[in-house]
Amino acid sequence: MAKPHTPLVTGIYTADPSAHVFDGKIYIYPSHDLGNDKEDDGSGDHFWMEDYHVFSLESLDAEAVDEGEALHIKDVPWASEQMWAPDAATKNGKYYLYFPAKDKDGIFRIGVAVGDSPAGPFTPETDYIAGSFTIDPAVFVDDDGKAYLYVGGLWGGQLEKWQTGEFVPNPGASAGEDGPQGDQPALLPFAAELNDDMISLAEPLRTIEIRDENGELLKAADTDRRFFEGSWVHKFNGKYYFSYSTGDTHYLAYAEGETPFGPFTYKGRILEPVLGWTTHHSIVEVDGQWVLFYHDAELSGGKTQLRNIKYTPLEIAPDGTITTITPPVR
Ligand code: FUB
């Protein structure tokens, strides 16, 4: 049984928890951290994953049950390595697991696998989702049944390599190898509506704007607030909340908008830095209580590539303001 801010899973290393309530039960779709001996050099190459396990919980204070291996990279024809942060969605009685992995050319793409149960197993499509790129898929299904895919990640997530709309392996410093600088607008996450089949995009991915209190796009130098990776969308009192990790400044931040595509206005921080380099989250309502799922590196004593998932209740005011949480393990 896991209490708030304690590891939900101790048998394997888990990260990037995307949680959902399906059929009255909590399901968590995390990354399965295996780690490797590579240096943490900012490329993300030390985040090493080959499969996914789904975890189910009858309630928040119940034990997390490992439902077994739901998908392995050896069964994904187009993928070569690094199955990073996944998400899941349901429609028309089917369940969909969305996941990033590098294709045979070393380019991160988003794949989808389909199953009859939220616990899997999932059968992968033979190719990645056409038109997809970068990492950290999050799928939000609106009240009208329309589904949206959100993606994006700087550095190892390769967003800098897509600045021209094409994949440029080595853009070069003058072309913004490190992305925009200083007062230039920061790179943005992307989103697109999914077709009703849930396995293809209804339109090309488009950027999602995150603006400051003056309506200006957040600047590249504003690293405390600009998007880095780990998109998530929740809806509260008719408004849409886009939340994300600020990466190298280690915050979870959120922004508010009127539509699933924004534009979103920065509102504040959800979580202060955890033990480890990254955190990555999801926000879900469980029996009327909003809950934040996140990860840190408590079990491995701070090894950034060997993480463990946790949860904590989230306080959301009627106007959508989220009370910032300071994690007890830092
Ligand atoms: O787990 C690998 C990567 O680390 C994820 O895709 C990012 O969000 C970060 O958590």
PDB file of C-alpha atoms in Angstrom, residues 29-187:
ATOM      1  CA  TYR A  29       1.198   3.710 -17.680  1.00  0.00           C
ATOM      2  CA  PRO A  30       4.817   4.428 -16.715  1.00  0.00           C
ATOM      3  CA  SER A  31       8.174   4.081 -18.413  1.00  0.00           C
ATOM      4  CA  HIS A  32      10.156   1.054 -17.214  1.00  0.00           C
ATOM      5  CA  ASP A  33      13.636   2.340 -16.357  1.00  0.00           C
ATOM      6  CA  LEU A  34      16.431  -0.138 -16.994  1.00  0.00           C
ATOM      7  CA  GLY A  35      19.200   2.455 -17.099  1.00  0.00           C
ATOM      8  CA  ASN A  36      22.613   1.910 -18.679  1.00  0.00           C
ATOM      9  CA  ASP A  37      26.195   2.982 -18.039  1.00  0.00           C
ATOM     10  CA  LYS A  38      26.121   6.039 -20.318  1.00  0.00           C
ATOM     11  CA  GLU A  39      26.939   9.456 -18.906  1.00  0.00           C
ATOM     12  CA  ASP A  40      24.131  11.874 -18.087  1.00  0.00           C
ATOM     13  CA  ASP A  41      25.364  14.306 -20.773  1.00  0.00           C
ATOM     14  CA  GLY A  42      22.030  15.991 -21.548  1.00  0.00           C
ATOM     15  CA  SER A  43      21.370  13.762 -24.583  1.00  0.00           C
ATOM     16  CA  GLY A  44      19.035  11.497 -22.616  1.00  0.00           C
ATOM     17  CA  ASP A  45      20.942   8.437 -23.876  1.00  0.00           C
ATOM     18  CA  HIS A  46      21.137   7.049 -20.345  1.00  0.00           C
ATOM     19  CA  PHE A  47      17.327   6.725 -20.218  1.00  0.00           C
ATOM     20  CA  TRP A  48      17.151   3.130 -21.378  1.00  0.00           C
ATOM     21  CA  MET A  49      13.816   1.345 -21.712  1.00  0.00           C
ATOM     22  CA  GLU A  50      12.667  -1.677 -23.711  1.00  0.00           C
ATOM     23  CA  ASP A  51       9.148  -2.438 -22.562  1.00  0.00           C
ATOM     24  CA  TYR A  52       6.074  -1.252 -20.673  1.00  0.00           C
ATOM     25  CA  HIS A  53       4.323  -2.652 -17.625  1.00  0.00           C
ATOM     26  CA  VAL A  54       0.863  -1.365 -16.694  1.00  0.00           C
ATOM     27  CA  PHE A  55      -0.083  -1.013 -13.023  1.00  0.00           C
ATOM     28  CA  SER A  56      -3.631  -1.069 -11.661  1.00  0.00           C
ATOM     29  CA  LEU A  57      -4.973   0.109  -8.306  1.00  0.00           C
ATOM     30  CA  GLU A  58      -8.452  -0.499  -6.906  1.00  0.00           C
ATOM     31  CA  SER A  59      -8.152   2.807  -5.034  1.00  0.00           C
ATOM     32  CA  LEU A  60      -5.454   5.304  -4.151  1.00  0.00           C
ATOM     33  CA  ASP A  61      -4.540   3.574  -0.911  1.00  0.00           C
ATOM     34  CA  ALA A  62      -4.507   0.100  -2.490  1.00  0.00           C
ATOM     35  CA  GLU A  63      -1.451  -1.789  -3.642  1.00  0.00           C
ATOM     36  CA  ALA A  64      -0.275  -1.165  -7.207  1.00  0.00           C
ATOM     37  CA  VAL A  65      -0.654  -4.440  -9.102  1.00  0.00           C
ATOM     38  CA  ASP A  66       1.818  -5.168 -11.888  1.00  0.00           C
ATOM     39  CA  GLU A  67      -0.335  -6.349 -14.799  1.00  0.00           C
ATOM     40  CA  GLY A  68       2.760  -7.740 -16.547  1.00  0.00           C
ATOM     41  CA  GLU A  69       4.521  -6.774 -19.730  1.00  0.00           C
ATOM     42  CA  ALA A  70       2.086  -4.896 -21.949  1.00  0.00           C
ATOM     43  CA  LEU A  71       4.401  -4.253 -24.908  1.00  0.00           C
ATOM     44  CA  HIS A  72       8.041  -4.990 -25.753  1.00  0.00           C
ATOM     45  CA  ILE A  73      10.185  -3.170 -28.279  1.00  0.00           C
ATOM     46  CA  LYS A  74      11.067  -6.416 -30.044  1.00  0.00           C
ATOM     47  CA  ASP A  75       7.436  -6.574 -31.202  1.00  0.00           C
ATOM     48  CA  VAL A  76       7.424  -3.046 -32.634  1.00  0.00           C
ATOM     49  CA  PRO A  77       8.594  -3.346 -36.270  1.00  0.00           C
ATOM     50  CA  TRP A  78       9.585   0.297 -36.785  1.00  0.00           C
ATOM     51  CA  ALA A  79      11.306   0.996 -33.422  1.00  0.00           C
ATOM     52  CA  SER A  80      15.005   0.653 -32.634  1.00  0.00           C
ATOM     53  CA  GLU A  81      15.483   1.807 -29.024  1.00  0.00           C
ATOM     54  CA  GLN A  82      14.435   3.965 -26.072  1.00  0.00           C
ATOM     55  CA  MET A  83      10.753   3.466 -25.364  1.00  0.00           C
ATOM     56  CA  TRP A  84      10.235   6.599 -23.310  1.00  0.00           C
ATOM     57  CA  ALA A  85       7.206   8.129 -21.557  1.00  0.00           C
ATOM     58  CA  PRO A  86       3.878   6.610 -22.709  1.00  0.00           C
ATOM     59  CA  ASP A  87       0.213   7.476 -22.326  1.00  0.00           C
ATOM     60  CA  ALA A  88      -3.071   5.648 -22.906  1.00  0.00           C
ATOM     61  CA  ALA A  89      -6.627   6.424 -23.967  1.00  0.00           C
ATOM     62  CA  THR A  90      -9.857   4.574 -24.655  1.00  0.00           C
ATOM     63  CA  LYS A  91     -12.549   4.892 -27.298  1.00  0.00           C
ATOM     64  CA  ASN A  92     -15.156   2.602 -28.849  1.00  0.00           C
ATOM     65  CA  GLY A  93     -14.338  -0.216 -26.413  1.00  0.00           C
ATOM     66  CA  LYS A  94     -10.644  -0.333 -27.354  1.00  0.00           C
ATOM     67  CA  TYR A  95      -7.580   0.843 -25.426  1.00  0.00           C
ATOM     68  CA  TYR A  96      -4.674   2.637 -27.027  1.00  0.00           C
ATOM     69  CA  LEU A  97      -1.111   2.826 -25.736  1.00  0.00           C
ATOM     70  CA  TYR A  98       0.874   5.750 -27.188  1.00  0.00           C
ATOM     71  CA  PHE A  99       4.652   5.648 -26.871  1.00  0.00           C
ATOM     72  CA  PRO A 100       7.757   7.345 -28.235  1.00  0.00           C
ATOM     73  CA  ALA A 101      10.736   5.374 -29.521  1.00  0.00           C
ATOM     74  CA  LYS A 102      13.579   5.999 -31.926  1.00  0.00           C
ATOM     75  CA  ASP A 103      12.952   4.696 -35.420  1.00  0.00           C
ATOM     76  CA  LYS A 104      15.647   2.879 -37.415  1.00  0.00           C
ATOM     77  CA  ASP A 105      17.188   6.275 -38.342  1.00  0.00           C
ATOM     78  CA  GLY A 106      17.470   7.357 -34.693  1.00  0.00           C
ATOM     79  CA  ILE A 107      14.557   9.809 -34.982  1.00  0.00           C
ATOM     80  CA  PHE A 108      12.017   9.858 -32.166  1.00  0.00           C
ATOM     81  CA  ARG A 109       8.508   9.018 -33.416  1.00  0.00           C
ATOM     82  CA  ILE A 110       5.222   8.275 -31.692  1.00  0.00           C
ATOM     83  CA  GLY A 111       3.820   4.785 -31.963  1.00  0.00           C
ATOM     84  CA  VAL A 112       0.469   3.352 -30.974  1.00  0.00           C
ATOM     85  CA  ALA A 113      -0.552  -0.141 -29.885  1.00  0.00           C
ATOM     86  CA  VAL A 114      -4.126  -1.349 -29.481  1.00  0.00           C
ATOM     87  CA  GLY A 115      -5.681  -3.687 -26.900  1.00  0.00           C
ATOM     88  CA  ASP A 116      -9.012  -4.923 -25.565  1.00  0.00           C
ATOM     89  CA  SER A 117      -8.158  -4.298 -21.920  1.00  0.00           C
ATOM     90  CA  PRO A 118      -6.694  -1.227 -20.161  1.00  0.00           C
ATOM     91  CA  ALA A 119      -4.053  -3.588 -18.706  1.00  0.00           C
ATOM     92  CA  GLY A 120      -2.916  -4.736 -22.126  1.00  0.00           C
ATOM     93  CA  PRO A 121      -1.383  -6.582 -23.811  1.00  0.00           C
ATOM     94  CA  PHE A 122      -1.260  -4.159 -26.723  1.00  0.00           C
ATOM     95  CA  THR A 123      -0.609  -4.978 -30.363  1.00  0.00           C
ATOM     96  CA  PRO A 124       1.556  -2.347 -32.063  1.00  0.00           C
ATOM     97  CA  GLU A 125       0.705  -0.863 -35.417  1.00  0.00           C
ATOM     98  CA  THR A 126       3.311  -1.817 -38.023  1.00  0.00           C
ATOM     99  CA  ASP A 127       4.509   1.768 -38.487  1.00  0.00           C
ATOM    100  CA  TYR A 128       4.685   4.863 -36.303  1.00  0.00           C
ATOM    101  CA  ILE A 129       1.881   7.455 -36.490  1.00  0.00           C
ATOM    102  CA  ALA A 130       2.404   9.229 -39.810  1.00  0.00           C
ATOM    103  CA  GLY A 131       3.475  12.837 -39.260  1.00  0.00           C
ATOM    104  CA  SER A 132       4.587  12.236 -35.664  1.00  0.00           C
ATOM    105  CA  PHE A 133       7.905  13.272 -34.178  1.00  0.00           C
ATOM    106  CA  THR A 134       9.652  14.073 -30.851  1.00  0.00           C
ATOM    107  CA  ILE A 135       8.615  12.491 -27.502  1.00  0.00           C
ATOM    108  CA  ASP A 136       6.238  12.340 -24.558  1.00  0.00           C
ATOM    109  CA  PRO A 137       2.826  11.698 -26.111  1.00  0.00           C
ATOM    110  CA  ALA A 138      -0.175  12.712 -23.997  1.00  0.00           C
ATOM    111  CA  VAL A 139      -3.695  12.113 -25.237  1.00  0.00           C
ATOM    112  CA  PHE A 140      -6.603  14.172 -23.967  1.00  0.00           C
ATOM    113  CA  VAL A 141     -10.158  13.074 -24.818  1.00  0.00           C
ATOM    114  CA  ASP A 142     -12.622  15.936 -24.495  1.00  0.00           C
ATOM    115  CA  ASP A 143     -16.235  15.689 -23.322  1.00  0.00           C
ATOM    116  CA  ASP A 144     -17.400  15.737 -26.961  1.00  0.00           C
ATOM    117  CA  GLY A 145     -15.315  12.619 -27.704  1.00  0.00           C
ATOM    118  CA  LYS A 146     -12.667  14.443 -29.745  1.00  0.00           C
ATOM    119  CA  ALA A 147      -9.138  13.264 -28.923  1.00  0.00           C
ATOM    120  CA  TYR A 148      -5.940  15.301 -29.079  1.00  0.00           C
ATOM    121  CA  LEU A 149      -2.303  14.189 -29.102  1.00  0.00           C
ATOM    122  CA  TYR A 150       0.298  16.455 -27.446  1.00  0.00           C
ATOM    123  CA  VAL A 151       4.044  15.889 -27.932  1.00  0.00           C
ATOM    124  CA  GLY A 152       7.382  17.582 -27.426  1.00  0.00           C
ATOM    125  CA  GLY A 153      10.703  17.483 -25.641  1.00  0.00           C
ATOM    126  CA  LEU A 154      13.863  19.567 -25.823  1.00  0.00           C
ATOM    127  CA  TRP A 155      17.435  18.177 -25.912  1.00  0.00           C
ATOM    128  CA  GLY A 156      17.181  14.345 -26.031  1.00  0.00           C
ATOM    129  CA  GLY A 157      13.574  14.775 -27.151  1.00  0.00           C
ATOM    130  CA  GLN A 158      14.907  16.323 -30.424  1.00  0.00           C
ATOM    131  CA  LEU A 159      12.568  19.342 -30.620  1.00  0.00           C
ATOM    132  CA  GLU A 160      15.522  21.571 -31.623  1.00  0.00           C
ATOM    133  CA  LYS A 161      16.039  19.391 -34.700  1.00  0.00           C
ATOM    134  CA  TRP A 162      12.535  20.170 -36.035  1.00  0.00           C
ATOM    135  CA  GLN A 163      12.826  23.987 -36.138  1.00  0.00           C
ATOM    136  CA  THR A 164      12.524  24.058 -39.940  1.00  0.00           C
ATOM    137  CA  GLY A 165       9.602  21.628 -40.023  1.00  0.00           C
ATOM    138  CA  GLU A 166      11.992  18.916 -41.284  1.00  0.00           C
ATOM    139  CA  PHE A 167      14.346  16.766 -39.211  1.00  0.00           C
ATOM    140  CA  VAL A 168      17.816  18.354 -39.287  1.00  0.00           C
ATOM    141  CA  PRO A 169      20.275  16.043 -37.452  1.00  0.00           C
ATOM    142  CA  ASN A 170      22.913  18.732 -36.787  1.00  0.00           C
ATOM    143  CA  PRO A 171      21.335  22.169 -37.259  1.00  0.00           C
ATOM    144  CA  GLY A 172      24.594  23.965 -36.334  1.00  0.00           C
ATOM    145  CA  ALA A 173      24.942  26.726 -33.782  1.00  0.00           C
ATOM    146  CA  SER A 174      23.949  29.536 -36.169  1.00  0.00           C
ATOM    147  CA  ALA A 175      20.773  27.666 -37.080  1.00  0.00           C
ATOM    148  CA  GLY A 176      19.933  27.260 -33.425  1.00  0.00           C
ATOM    149  CA  GLU A 177      21.399  23.885 -32.590  1.00  0.00           C
ATOM    150  CA  ASP A 178      20.634  24.672 -28.990  1.00  0.00           C
ATOM    151  CA  GLY A 179      17.309  26.229 -29.931  1.00  0.00           C
ATOM    152  CA  PRO A 180      16.351  29.891 -29.602  1.00  0.00           C
ATOM    153  CA  GLN A 181      18.287  32.001 -27.108  1.00  0.00           C
ATOM    154  CA  GLY A 182      17.649  34.945 -24.784  1.00  0.00           C
ATOM    155  CA  ASP A 183      14.596  37.013 -25.693  1.00  0.00           C
ATOM    156  CA  GLN A 184      13.671  34.843 -28.660  1.00  0.00           C
ATOM    157  CA  PRO A 185      10.439  32.879 -28.169  1.00  0.00           C
ATOM    158  CA  ALA A 186      11.115  29.468 -26.653  1.00  0.00           C
ATOM    159  CA  LEU A 187      10.430  26.315 -28.629  1.00  0.00           C
TER     160      LEU A 187
END
